[in-house]
Amino acid sequence: LTTLLSPLVAGGKAVLRNNGVGIRGKVAGAALRQPSRTGCLHRLRRRDRFAVRSEWTPGDRELVKSGDTVSLNYTIYSNEGLPIQSSDGTGPMTFEVGVGQSVQNPLFQQIDVEVIGLGVGDVKRVNMTGPEWNPDLLFKVPVEHPEMQRLAGRYKSMGGIVKGEYVELVNGDTALIYDVDDKMVTLDCNSAFAGNTIAIEIEVIDIDEGGVAYRPPVKV
């Protein structure tokens, strides 16, 4: 599994201290899958939009506000409710609250919003539904096209242009290699979450306010 919430830095303010996993939405009826080479969530752009529903369970007090640095445990679930990744494997996510809009990653932006008002020990579940998959965003490109030649060279050590993998285009966008043969490469330029829903469960484990880390009182 590769990167879901890759290190994101905005003017030195926002740093996610965990790595994550890329997952792919349905493509022409295909099941949710996990590409082995290149993740997609960390490549989400402002064009990607989600419908969001969240619920949370209150815990200890001292509430998160903009400007605080928070540490979160998290678990990400697939369409089928199966855990894709969690902080058990990557370690907690730590960032400064309120800088989400300066980072072009809608997943991080939503977490940045949802964490405000929570306290240490609070658990919140956020469901995010991607846009519909659009067949008009499938593009056939000749293998001799300069961009395909560039991609073949860039990913040569990883097998070149491989069906089912993600590539970064020259304009910075990410595309899925939907199909490839001797003459044509078909690129899927839909959102990585097109046609799918993921759930993210976050738990606040630490709040750093004014340089002093807040932790829940120890029960004796």
mmCIF file of C-alpha atoms in Angstrom:
data_model
loop_
_atom_site.group_PDB
_atom_site.id
_atom_site.type_symbol
_atom_site.label_atom_id
_atom_site.label_comp_id
_atom_site.label_asym_id
_atom_site.label_seq_id
_atom_site.Cartn_x
_atom_site.Cartn_y
_atom_site.Cartn_z
ATOM 1 C CA LEU A 1 0.000 0.000 0.000
ATOM 2 C CA THR A 2 1.274 3.457 -0.853
ATOM 3 C CA THR A 3 0.350 6.963 0.170
ATOM 4 C CA LEU A 4 -3.036 8.217 1.287
ATOM 5 C CA LEU A 5 -2.207 11.145 3.517
ATOM 6 C CA SER A 6 1.300 11.892 2.376
ATOM 7 C CA PRO A 7 3.339 14.556 4.200
ATOM 8 C CA LEU A 8 1.605 17.819 3.318
ATOM 9 C CA VAL A 9 3.368 21.098 3.999
ATOM 10 C CA ALA A 10 1.828 24.538 3.571
ATOM 11 C CA GLY A 11 4.289 27.272 4.345
ATOM 12 C CA GLY A 12 5.804 25.110 7.051
ATOM 13 C CA LYS A 13 2.522 25.033 8.932
ATOM 14 C CA ALA A 14 0.810 21.758 8.099
ATOM 15 C CA VAL A 15 2.707 18.531 8.355
ATOM 16 C CA LEU A 16 0.961 15.172 8.351
ATOM 17 C CA ARG A 17 3.343 12.812 10.079
ATOM 18 C CA ASN A 18 1.893 9.674 8.590
ATOM 19 C CA ASN A 19 1.740 7.962 5.256
ATOM 20 C CA GLY A 20 -1.376 6.382 3.850
ATOM 21 C CA VAL A 21 -2.801 4.288 1.095
ATOM 22 C CA GLY A 22 -4.209 5.030 -2.343
ATOM 23 C CA ILE A 23 -7.495 3.404 -3.235
ATOM 24 C CA ARG A 24 -9.407 3.405 -6.472
ATOM 25 C CA GLY A 25 -13.111 3.802 -7.081
ATOM 26 C CA LYS A 26 -15.287 1.783 -9.426
ATOM 27 C CA VAL A 27 -14.260 1.896 -13.078
ATOM 28 C CA ALA A 28 -16.923 0.622 -15.455
ATOM 29 C CA GLY A 29 -18.275 -1.681 -12.780
ATOM 30 C CA ALA A 30 -14.899 -2.803 -11.444
ATOM 31 C CA ALA A 31 -14.554 -3.425 -7.717
ATOM 32 C CA LEU A 32 -12.700 -1.118 -5.368
ATOM 33 C CA ARG A 33 -9.016 -1.932 -5.597
ATOM 34 C CA GLN A 34 -5.701 -0.868 -4.169
ATOM 35 C CA PRO A 35 -3.015 -0.011 -6.749
ATOM 36 C CA SER A 36 0.373 -1.320 -5.780
ATOM 37 C CA ARG A 37 2.546 1.420 -7.184
ATOM 38 C CA THR A 38 1.149 4.913 -6.870
ATOM 39 C CA GLY A 39 -1.399 6.131 -4.331
ATOM 40 C CA CYS A 40 -4.147 8.531 -5.291
ATOM 41 C CA LEU A 41 -5.515 10.280 -2.247
ATOM 42 C CA HIS A 42 -2.450 12.412 -1.814
ATOM 43 C CA ARG A 43 -2.922 13.484 -5.444
ATOM 44 C CA LEU A 44 -6.511 14.635 -5.097
ATOM 45 C CA ARG A 45 -7.078 18.045 -6.625
ATOM 46 C CA ARG A 46 -9.578 20.810 -6.076
ATOM 47 C CA ARG A 47 -11.674 19.261 -8.887
ATOM 48 C CA ASP A 48 -12.475 16.350 -6.578
ATOM 49 C CA ARG A 49 -15.633 16.926 -4.543
ATOM 50 C CA PHE A 50 -17.230 14.792 -1.857
ATOM 51 C CA ALA A 51 -20.597 14.536 -0.161
ATOM 52 C CA VAL A 52 -19.844 14.348 3.567
ATOM 53 C CA ARG A 53 -21.769 12.933 6.539
ATOM 54 C CA SER A 54 -20.216 12.713 9.995
ATOM 55 C CA GLU A 55 -21.066 11.523 13.493
ATOM 56 C CA TRP A 56 -19.056 11.628 16.692
ATOM 57 C CA THR A 57 -18.915 10.482 20.291
ATOM 58 C CA PRO A 58 -17.828 13.047 22.929
ATOM 59 C CA GLY A 59 -14.882 12.301 25.212
ATOM 60 C CA ASP A 60 -12.710 14.358 27.590
ATOM 61 C CA ARG A 61 -12.771 18.130 27.299
ATOM 62 C CA GLU A 62 -10.376 20.871 26.062
ATOM 63 C CA LEU A 63 -11.664 21.405 22.560
ATOM 64 C CA VAL A 64 -9.691 21.697 19.345
ATOM 65 C CA LYS A 65 -9.651 25.119 17.687
ATOM 66 C CA SER A 66 -7.889 26.695 14.742
ATOM 67 C CA GLY A 67 -4.192 27.148 15.415
ATOM 68 C CA ASP A 68 -3.868 24.115 17.697
ATOM 69 C CA THR A 69 -1.625 21.219 16.765
ATOM 70 C CA VAL A 70 -3.496 17.933 17.078
ATOM 71 C CA SER A 71 -2.573 14.278 16.941
ATOM 72 C CA LEU A 72 -5.189 11.809 15.739
ATOM 73 C CA ASN A 73 -5.582 8.086 15.597
ATOM 74 C CA TYR A 74 -7.504 7.130 12.470
ATOM 75 C CA THR A 75 -8.934 4.232 10.524
ATOM 76 C CA ILE A 76 -10.023 4.392 6.883
ATOM 77 C CA TYR A 77 -12.717 2.014 5.629
ATOM 78 C CA SER A 78 -13.621 0.947 2.093
ATOM 79 C CA ASN A 79 -17.056 0.801 0.452
ATOM 80 C CA GLU A 80 -17.514 -2.635 1.978
ATOM 81 C CA GLY A 81 -16.665 -1.419 5.468
ATOM 82 C CA LEU A 82 -13.282 -3.122 5.502
ATOM 83 C CA PRO A 83 -10.347 -1.269 7.072
ATOM 84 C CA ILE A 84 -7.920 -0.056 4.422
ATOM 85 C CA GLN A 85 -5.406 1.580 6.703
ATOM 86 C CA SER A 86 -5.087 2.844 10.246
ATOM 87 C CA SER A 87 -2.689 4.649 12.519
ATOM 88 C CA ASP A 88 -1.877 1.249 14.022
ATOM 89 C CA GLY A 89 0.393 0.793 11.037
ATOM 90 C CA THR A 90 1.484 4.342 10.249
ATOM 91 C CA GLY A 91 1.435 6.092 13.600
ATOM 92 C CA PRO A 92 -0.810 9.050 14.551
ATOM 93 C CA MET A 93 -1.559 11.903 12.174
ATOM 94 C CA THR A 94 -0.272 15.257 13.479
ATOM 95 C CA PHE A 95 -0.976 18.686 11.947
ATOM 96 C CA GLU A 96 -1.814 22.306 12.692
ATOM 97 C CA VAL A 97 -5.567 22.916 12.545
ATOM 98 C CA GLY A 98 -6.893 25.568 10.182
ATOM 99 C CA VAL A 99 -4.495 25.286 7.263
ATOM 100 C CA GLY A 100 -6.537 22.793 5.230
ATOM 101 C CA GLN A 101 -7.544 25.272 2.531
ATOM 102 C CA SER A 102 -3.899 25.930 1.731
ATOM 103 C CA VAL A 103 -3.377 22.241 0.941
ATOM 104 C CA GLN A 104 -4.942 21.007 -2.302
ATOM 105 C CA ASN A 105 -6.159 17.728 -0.854
ATOM 106 C CA PRO A 106 -9.917 17.530 -0.175
ATOM 107 C CA LEU A 107 -9.525 14.580 2.188
ATOM 108 C CA PHE A 108 -7.162 16.507 4.437
ATOM 109 C CA GLN A 109 -9.314 19.632 4.096
ATOM 110 C CA GLN A 110 -12.326 17.732 5.429
ATOM 111 C CA ILE A 111 -10.408 16.245 8.358
ATOM 112 C CA ASP A 112 -9.126 19.745 9.155
ATOM 113 C CA VAL A 113 -12.745 20.951 9.379
ATOM 114 C CA GLU A 114 -14.188 17.950 11.219
ATOM 115 C CA VAL A 115 -11.627 17.965 14.035
ATOM 116 C CA ILE A 116 -12.581 21.468 15.255
ATOM 117 C CA GLY A 117 -14.664 21.302 18.428
ATOM 118 C CA LEU A 118 -13.511 17.824 19.422
ATOM 119 C CA GLY A 119 -11.714 17.041 22.669
ATOM 120 C CA VAL A 120 -9.121 14.489 23.624
ATOM 121 C CA GLY A 121 -10.800 11.092 23.581
ATOM 122 C CA ASP A 122 -13.541 12.179 21.163
ATOM 123 C CA VAL A 123 -14.177 9.796 18.259
ATOM 124 C CA LYS A 124 -15.765 10.996 15.017
ATOM 125 C CA ARG A 125 -16.707 9.068 11.889
ATOM 126 C CA VAL A 126 -16.851 10.888 8.557
ATOM 127 C CA ASN A 127 -18.383 9.357 5.410
ATOM 128 C CA MET A 128 -17.169 10.838 2.127
ATOM 129 C CA THR A 129 -18.839 10.044 -1.190
ATOM 130 C CA GLY A 130 -17.005 10.822 -4.403
ATOM 131 C CA PRO A 131 -18.528 12.170 -7.644
ATOM 132 C CA GLU A 132 -20.119 9.916 -10.251
ATOM 133 C CA TRP A 133 -17.790 8.102 -12.627
ATOM 134 C CA ASN A 134 -17.864 9.849 -16.017
ATOM 135 C CA PRO A 135 -17.047 7.791 -19.154
ATOM 136 C CA ASP A 136 -16.282 11.034 -21.004
ATOM 137 C CA LEU A 137 -13.100 11.261 -18.933
ATOM 138 C CA LEU A 138 -11.635 8.175 -20.633
ATOM 139 C CA PHE A 139 -9.029 9.163 -23.225
ATOM 140 C CA LYS A 140 -7.284 6.984 -25.814
ATOM 141 C CA VAL A 141 -3.733 8.109 -26.551
ATOM 142 C CA PRO A 142 -1.355 6.546 -29.123
ATOM 143 C CA VAL A 143 1.659 4.871 -27.523
ATOM 144 C CA GLU A 144 3.955 7.001 -29.698
ATOM 145 C CA HIS A 145 2.481 10.231 -28.284
ATOM 146 C CA PRO A 146 5.218 12.294 -26.537
ATOM 147 C CA GLU A 147 3.385 12.119 -23.203
ATOM 148 C CA MET A 148 3.141 8.329 -23.346
ATOM 149 C CA GLN A 149 6.831 8.158 -24.199
ATOM 150 C CA ARG A 150 7.595 10.416 -21.239
ATOM 151 C CA LEU A 151 5.530 8.252 -18.890
ATOM 152 C CA ALA A 152 7.138 5.057 -20.198
ATOM 153 C CA GLY A 153 10.536 6.526 -19.391
ATOM 154 C CA ARG A 154 9.570 7.909 -16.010
ATOM 155 C CA TYR A 155 8.059 4.628 -14.805
ATOM 156 C CA LYS A 156 10.518 2.334 -16.596
ATOM 157 C CA SER A 157 11.948 0.975 -13.337
ATOM 158 C CA MET A 158 8.396 0.129 -12.202
ATOM 159 C CA GLY A 159 7.416 -1.751 -15.336
ATOM 160 C CA GLY A 160 6.541 1.215 -17.541
ATOM 161 C CA ILE A 161 2.919 1.915 -18.442
ATOM 162 C CA VAL A 162 1.007 -0.811 -16.618
ATOM 163 C CA LYS A 163 -2.754 -1.396 -16.641
ATOM 164 C CA GLY A 164 -4.349 -0.650 -13.272
ATOM 165 C CA GLU A 165 -1.606 1.689 -12.070
ATOM 166 C CA TYR A 166 -1.654 5.442 -11.528
ATOM 167 C CA VAL A 167 0.599 7.894 -13.330
ATOM 168 C CA GLU A 168 1.239 11.587 -12.877
ATOM 169 C CA LEU A 169 0.630 13.539 -16.081
ATOM 170 C CA VAL A 170 2.742 16.437 -17.239
ATOM 171 C CA ASN A 171 0.091 18.903 -15.985
ATOM 172 C CA GLY A 172 0.318 17.479 -12.445
ATOM 173 C CA ASP A 173 -2.979 15.577 -12.539
ATOM 174 C CA THR A 174 -3.191 11.859 -11.826
ATOM 175 C CA ALA A 175 -4.682 9.319 -14.220
ATOM 176 C CA LEU A 176 -5.352 5.597 -14.022
ATOM 177 C CA ILE A 177 -4.027 3.388 -16.808
ATOM 178 C CA TYR A 178 -7.425 1.948 -17.678
ATOM 179 C CA ASP A 179 -6.175 -0.183 -20.571
ATOM 180 C CA VAL A 180 -3.061 -0.550 -22.709
ATOM 181 C CA ASP A 181 -2.125 -2.467 -25.866
ATOM 182 C CA ASP A 182 0.518 -2.230 -28.580
ATOM 183 C CA LYS A 183 -1.073 0.837 -30.158
ATOM 184 C CA MET A 184 -3.150 2.702 -27.579
ATOM 185 C CA VAL A 185 -3.123 3.687 -23.917
ATOM 186 C CA THR A 186 -6.510 4.439 -22.343
ATOM 187 C CA LEU A 187 -6.333 6.934 -19.494
ATOM 188 C CA ASP A 188 -9.058 7.295 -16.869
ATOM 189 C CA CYS A 189 -8.963 10.891 -15.637
ATOM 190 C CA ASN A 190 -11.883 10.599 -13.226
ATOM 191 C CA SER A 191 -11.504 11.399 -9.566
ATOM 192 C CA ALA A 192 -9.791 8.586 -7.708
ATOM 193 C CA PHE A 193 -12.984 8.194 -5.635
ATOM 194 C CA ALA A 194 -15.478 8.347 -8.481
ATOM 195 C CA GLY A 195 -18.442 6.139 -7.676
ATOM 196 C CA ASN A 196 -17.242 5.185 -4.214
ATOM 197 C CA THR A 197 -17.655 6.084 -0.566
ATOM 198 C CA ILE A 198 -15.024 5.853 2.135
ATOM 199 C CA ALA A 199 -15.376 6.294 5.874
ATOM 200 C CA ILE A 200 -12.730 7.839 8.091
ATOM 201 C CA GLU A 201 -12.868 7.418 11.848
ATOM 202 C CA ILE A 202 -10.689 9.831 13.810
ATOM 203 C CA GLU A 203 -9.882 9.975 17.522
ATOM 204 C CA VAL A 204 -8.199 12.980 19.114
ATOM 205 C CA ILE A 205 -5.292 11.797 21.276
ATOM 206 C CA ASP A 206 -3.372 15.017 21.827
ATOM 207 C CA ILE A 207 -3.905 18.788 21.627
ATOM 208 C CA ASP A 208 -0.928 21.140 21.668
ATOM 209 C CA GLU A 209 -2.047 24.649 22.602
ATOM 210 C CA GLY A 210 0.567 27.344 23.010
ATOM 211 C CA GLY A 211 3.377 24.823 23.007
ATOM 212 C CA VAL A 212 1.960 22.800 25.913
ATOM 213 C CA ALA A 213 0.600 19.410 24.925
ATOM 214 C CA TYR A 214 -2.760 18.615 26.477
ATOM 215 C CA ARG A 215 -3.495 15.049 27.480
ATOM 216 C CA PRO A 216 -6.480 13.592 29.351
ATOM 217 C CA PRO A 217 -6.080 13.294 33.128
ATOM 218 C CA VAL A 218 -4.749 10.004 34.391
ATOM 219 C CA LYS A 219 -7.403 7.993 36.189
ATOM 220 C CA VAL A 220 -6.128 6.493 39.444
#
